[in-house]
Short mmCIF file of C-alpha atoms and ligand atoms in Angstrom, two decimals:
data_model
loop_
_atom_site.label_atom_id
_atom_site.label_comp_id
_atom_site.label_asym_id
_atom_site.label_seq_id
_atom_site.Cartn_x
_atom_site.Cartn_y
_atom_site.Cartn_z
CA GLU A 28 0.00 0.00 0.00
CA GLY A 29 0.97 3.58 -0.53
CA ASP A 30 3.67 2.94 -3.09
CA GLY A 31 1.94 4.95 -5.77
CA GLY A 32 0.97 1.97 -7.93
CA THR A 33 -2.36 1.32 -9.59
CA ALA A 34 -3.33 -1.27 -6.98
CA ALA A 35 -3.00 1.21 -4.10
CA ALA A 36 -4.81 3.84 -6.16
CA TRP A 37 -7.80 1.54 -6.60
CA MET A 38 -7.84 0.72 -2.89
CA ALA A 39 -8.08 4.45 -2.24
CA THR A 40 -10.66 5.17 -4.95
CA HIS A 41 -12.86 2.30 -3.83
CA ARG A 42 -12.15 2.75 -0.11
CA GLY A 43 -15.77 2.23 0.96
CA MET A 44 -16.09 -1.12 -0.81
CA TYR A 45 -12.63 -2.18 0.31
CA GLU A 46 -13.53 -1.51 3.93
CA ARG A 47 -16.83 -3.35 3.65
CA ALA A 48 -14.77 -6.36 2.55
CA THR A 49 -11.96 -6.05 5.12
CA ARG A 50 -13.89 -4.75 8.16
CA HIS A 51 -16.95 -6.91 7.75
CA PRO A 52 -19.11 -7.55 10.84
CA PHE A 53 -18.19 -11.25 10.60
CA THR A 54 -14.41 -10.77 10.85
CA VAL A 55 -14.84 -7.88 13.28
CA SER A 56 -16.80 -10.32 15.48
CA ILE A 57 -13.80 -12.68 15.39
CA ARG A 58 -11.63 -9.79 16.51
CA ASP A 59 -13.92 -8.74 19.37
CA GLY A 60 -14.63 -12.30 20.48
CA SER A 61 -18.39 -12.17 19.92
CA VAL A 62 -18.34 -14.46 16.87
CA ASP A 63 -21.19 -16.91 16.59
CA LEU A 64 -19.66 -20.40 16.45
CA ALA A 65 -22.31 -21.68 14.06
CA ALA A 66 -21.35 -18.89 11.68
CA PHE A 67 -17.66 -19.69 12.13
CA LYS A 68 -18.26 -23.34 11.26
CA ARG A 69 -20.34 -22.37 8.24
CA TRP A 70 -17.48 -20.17 7.05
CA LEU A 71 -14.97 -22.97 7.67
CA GLY A 72 -16.85 -25.48 5.50
CA GLN A 73 -17.64 -23.02 2.72
CA ASP A 74 -14.12 -21.64 2.63
CA TYR A 75 -12.71 -25.13 2.30
CA MET A 76 -14.83 -25.46 -0.84
CA PHE A 77 -13.69 -22.03 -1.96
CA VAL A 78 -10.02 -22.92 -1.62
CA ARG A 79 -10.53 -26.03 -3.76
CA GLU A 80 -11.94 -23.80 -6.55
CA PHE A 81 -9.20 -21.31 -5.89
CA VAL A 82 -6.49 -23.93 -6.56
CA ALA A 83 -7.91 -24.51 -10.04
CA PHE A 84 -8.03 -20.76 -10.62
CA LEU A 85 -4.45 -20.34 -9.48
CA ALA A 86 -3.32 -23.16 -11.77
CA SER A 87 -4.77 -21.12 -14.65
CA VAL A 88 -2.90 -18.02 -13.42
CA LEU A 89 0.33 -20.02 -13.34
CA LEU A 90 -0.29 -21.19 -16.89
CA LYS A 91 -0.86 -17.61 -18.10
CA CYS A 92 2.29 -16.57 -16.26
CA CYS A 93 4.37 -19.20 -18.05
CA LYS A 94 2.96 -18.14 -21.39
CA GLU A 95 2.88 -14.37 -21.00
CA SER A 96 5.50 -13.37 -18.48
CA ASP A 97 9.26 -13.82 -18.65
CA SER A 98 10.06 -12.83 -15.09
CA SER A 99 10.39 -14.41 -11.68
CA ASP A 100 6.62 -14.22 -11.12
CA MET A 101 6.46 -17.98 -11.59
CA GLU A 102 8.17 -18.59 -8.26
CA THR A 103 5.81 -16.30 -6.37
CA ILE A 104 2.77 -18.00 -7.88
CA LEU A 105 4.20 -21.44 -7.22
CA GLY A 106 4.70 -20.33 -3.60
CA GLY A 107 1.03 -19.36 -3.61
CA LEU A 108 0.03 -22.85 -4.72
CA ALA A 109 2.19 -24.35 -1.96
CA SER A 110 0.50 -22.08 0.56
CA LEU A 111 -2.94 -23.22 -0.66
CA SER A 112 -1.81 -26.78 -0.15
CA ASP A 113 -1.02 -25.91 3.50
CA GLU A 114 -4.33 -24.12 3.70
CA LEU A 115 -6.26 -27.23 2.66
CA SER A 116 -4.50 -29.22 5.40
CA TRP A 117 -5.32 -26.46 7.88
CA PHE A 118 -9.01 -26.60 6.93
CA LYS A 119 -9.10 -30.37 7.40
CA LYS A 120 -7.47 -30.08 10.81
CA GLU A 121 -9.81 -27.28 11.92
CA ALA A 122 -12.85 -29.11 10.55
CA ALA A 123 -11.96 -32.14 12.67
CA LYS A 124 -11.49 -29.89 15.70
CA TRP A 125 -14.92 -28.24 15.22
CA SER A 126 -16.72 -31.38 14.02
CA VAL A 127 -17.49 -29.93 10.62
CA ASP A 128 -18.11 -32.69 8.09
CA LEU A 129 -16.26 -31.51 4.99
CA ALA A 130 -17.42 -34.47 2.91
CA GLY A 131 -21.04 -33.53 3.53
CA ILE A 132 -20.76 -29.93 2.38
CA SER A 133 -22.48 -29.03 -0.83
CA PRO A 134 -20.14 -27.05 -3.04
CA LEU A 135 -20.50 -23.38 -2.17
CA SER A 136 -24.23 -23.87 -1.81
CA SER A 137 -24.92 -20.34 -0.64
CA THR A 138 -22.54 -18.72 -3.06
CA PRO A 139 -23.07 -20.32 -6.46
CA SER A 140 -21.58 -17.23 -8.10
CA VAL A 141 -18.10 -17.97 -6.74
CA PRO A 142 -17.14 -20.88 -9.03
CA LYS A 143 -18.69 -19.00 -11.93
CA PHE A 144 -16.64 -15.91 -11.17
CA LEU A 145 -13.37 -17.81 -10.80
CA GLN A 146 -14.02 -20.03 -13.81
CA SER A 147 -14.80 -17.02 -15.98
CA LEU A 148 -11.20 -15.92 -15.35
CA ASP A 149 -9.73 -19.28 -16.49
CA ASP A 150 -10.55 -18.31 -20.06
CA PRO A 151 -7.37 -18.07 -22.19
CA GLU A 152 -8.80 -14.78 -23.49
CA ILE A 153 -8.40 -13.23 -20.04
CA SER A 154 -4.98 -11.68 -19.81
CA TYR A 155 -2.35 -12.44 -17.21
CA SER A 156 -2.61 -8.84 -15.92
CA VAL A 157 -6.31 -9.25 -15.12
CA ALA A 158 -5.81 -12.70 -13.57
CA ILE A 159 -2.90 -11.68 -11.35
CA THR A 160 -4.77 -8.57 -10.17
CA THR A 161 -7.68 -10.81 -9.21
CA PHE A 162 -5.39 -13.17 -7.36
CA TRP A 163 -3.70 -10.31 -5.49
CA ILE A 164 -6.94 -8.78 -4.23
CA ILE A 165 -8.46 -12.13 -3.19
CA GLU A 166 -5.44 -12.83 -0.97
CA THR A 167 -5.23 -9.24 0.25
CA VAL A 168 -8.82 -9.13 1.53
CA TYR A 169 -8.05 -12.10 3.78
CA GLN A 170 -4.69 -10.67 4.82
CA ASP A 171 -6.17 -7.31 5.80
CA SER A 172 -9.26 -8.82 7.46
CA PHE A 173 -7.30 -11.23 9.64
CA ALA A 174 -4.40 -8.89 10.37
CA PHE A 175 -7.04 -6.65 11.97
CA CYS A 176 -8.06 -9.64 14.15
CA ILE A 177 -4.58 -9.82 15.68
CA GLU A 178 -3.87 -6.10 15.98
CA GLU A 179 -3.51 -4.41 19.34
CA GLY A 180 -6.65 -4.61 21.44
CA ASN A 181 -8.14 -7.75 19.91
CA LYS A 182 -10.19 -10.23 21.94
CA THR A 183 -9.97 -13.02 19.39
CA PRO A 184 -10.75 -16.28 21.21
CA ALA A 185 -7.60 -18.41 21.53
CA GLU A 186 -9.23 -21.39 19.84
CA LEU A 187 -9.73 -19.26 16.70
CA GLY A 188 -6.14 -18.09 16.85
CA THR A 189 -5.06 -20.17 13.89
CA CYS A 190 -6.96 -17.75 11.63
CA GLN A 191 -3.83 -15.73 12.14
CA ARG A 192 -2.32 -17.70 9.27
CA TRP A 193 -3.62 -14.89 7.04
CA GLY A 194 -2.73 -12.10 9.43
CA SER A 195 0.94 -13.02 9.76
CA PRO A 196 3.79 -10.75 8.60
CA GLU A 197 4.85 -13.50 6.14
CA PHE A 198 1.44 -13.56 4.51
CA LYS A 199 1.53 -9.78 4.29
CA GLN A 200 4.90 -9.89 2.53
CA TYR A 201 3.55 -12.44 0.12
CA CYS A 202 0.54 -10.19 -0.66
CA GLN A 203 2.94 -7.31 -1.22
CA SER A 204 4.89 -9.33 -3.77
CA LEU A 205 1.63 -10.06 -5.56
CA GLN A 206 0.80 -6.35 -5.48
CA ARG A 207 4.15 -5.49 -7.05
CA ILE A 208 3.51 -7.99 -9.83
CA ALA A 209 0.02 -6.61 -10.45
CA ASP A 210 1.33 -3.04 -10.46
CA ARG A 211 4.07 -3.90 -12.91
CA CYS A 212 1.63 -5.65 -15.26
CA LEU A 213 -0.83 -2.76 -15.07
CA ALA A 214 1.90 -0.17 -15.61
CA ASN A 215 3.03 -2.05 -18.71
CA ALA A 216 -0.47 -2.08 -20.07
CA PRO A 217 -1.39 1.64 -20.20
CA HIS A 218 -1.60 1.47 -23.98
CA ASP A 219 -4.14 -1.25 -23.45
CA VAL A 220 -7.00 0.66 -21.83
CA VAL A 221 -9.27 -2.37 -22.04
CA VAL A 222 -6.93 -4.53 -19.93
CA VAL A 223 -6.70 -1.94 -17.16
CA LYS A 224 -10.47 -1.45 -17.22
CA ARG A 225 -11.05 -5.24 -17.03
CA ALA A 226 -8.60 -5.50 -14.15
CA GLU A 227 -10.42 -2.77 -12.23
CA GLU A 228 -13.74 -4.52 -12.86
CA ALA A 229 -12.21 -7.77 -11.59
CA PHE A 230 -10.90 -5.92 -8.51
CA LEU A 231 -14.42 -4.68 -7.75
CA GLY A 232 -15.89 -8.10 -8.57
CA VAL A 233 -13.63 -9.68 -5.95
CA LEU A 234 -14.63 -7.13 -3.29
CA GLU A 235 -18.30 -7.91 -3.99
CA LEU A 236 -17.61 -11.63 -3.88
CA GLU A 237 -15.76 -11.34 -0.56
CA ILE A 238 -18.50 -9.21 1.01
CA GLY A 239 -21.07 -11.78 -0.18
CA PHE A 240 -18.93 -14.56 1.26
CA TRP A 241 -18.77 -12.95 4.71
CA ASP A 242 -22.50 -12.18 4.50
CA MET A 243 -23.20 -15.82 3.72
CA SER A 244 -21.09 -16.92 6.67
CA SER A 245 -22.82 -14.63 9.12
CA SER A 246 -26.38 -15.16 7.91
CA GLN A 247 -28.69 -17.55 9.79
CA SER A 248 -28.75 -21.03 8.34
C1 HMH B 26 -13.32 -16.38 0.21
N1 HMH B 26 -11.12 -15.36 -0.11
C2 HMH B 26 -11.82 -16.40 0.35
N2 HMH B 26 -11.23 -17.44 0.93
C3 HMH B 26 -9.88 -17.47 1.06
N3 HMH B 26 -9.31 -18.54 1.66
C4 HMH B 26 -9.11 -16.38 0.60
C5 HMH B 26 -9.78 -15.34 0.01
C6 HMH B 26 -7.61 -16.31 0.76
O1 HMH B 26 -6.94 -17.46 0.46
#
């Protein structure tokens, strides 16, 4: 943030939406300790399904990277895939701890638009710049949301402490590398107004998706 790139500029321009995604009542309730455990478990199961879709999406980003980018981006994205692999193990462990039956969860039942959104970005027609911007903001919403849960003054219940995986300084650094990649791609594409416009639309699409995801988690079943 604050390095004068396009990514930071969009976060500023769309501040209201960004804050609705990163200071949502659901994650704020994790921070202040008032979180409803039924809602937490709902989130856990649905996010496990999300991450499975997200792996497929990220594989498509990696493929675009190999085809369209000649830089070291590949290693960052590969690191992202490795971190999703850890994340899946984390979800299984947490699900066992909270008695959430992952096998019995219908795929993103409350958020059918999620697979559609991610799959629409698999298309070979979608440029690497748009895909990497999407990836950056998806990770950043979680990073910012959960970093807030471990900031000074939090009352996050100890048993939810492992959500800190997204709030850690390492995860923040990783999101910052993604932001630098997105900024570089967007700066190289100014001649291509359509690409930058598509990337901004994807940025906003992700914020909407994330807000909807938190809403789904906090709504009564
Ligand atoms: C909905 N957005 C959602 N789930 C996640 N696990 C992330 C972002 C970050 O990986």
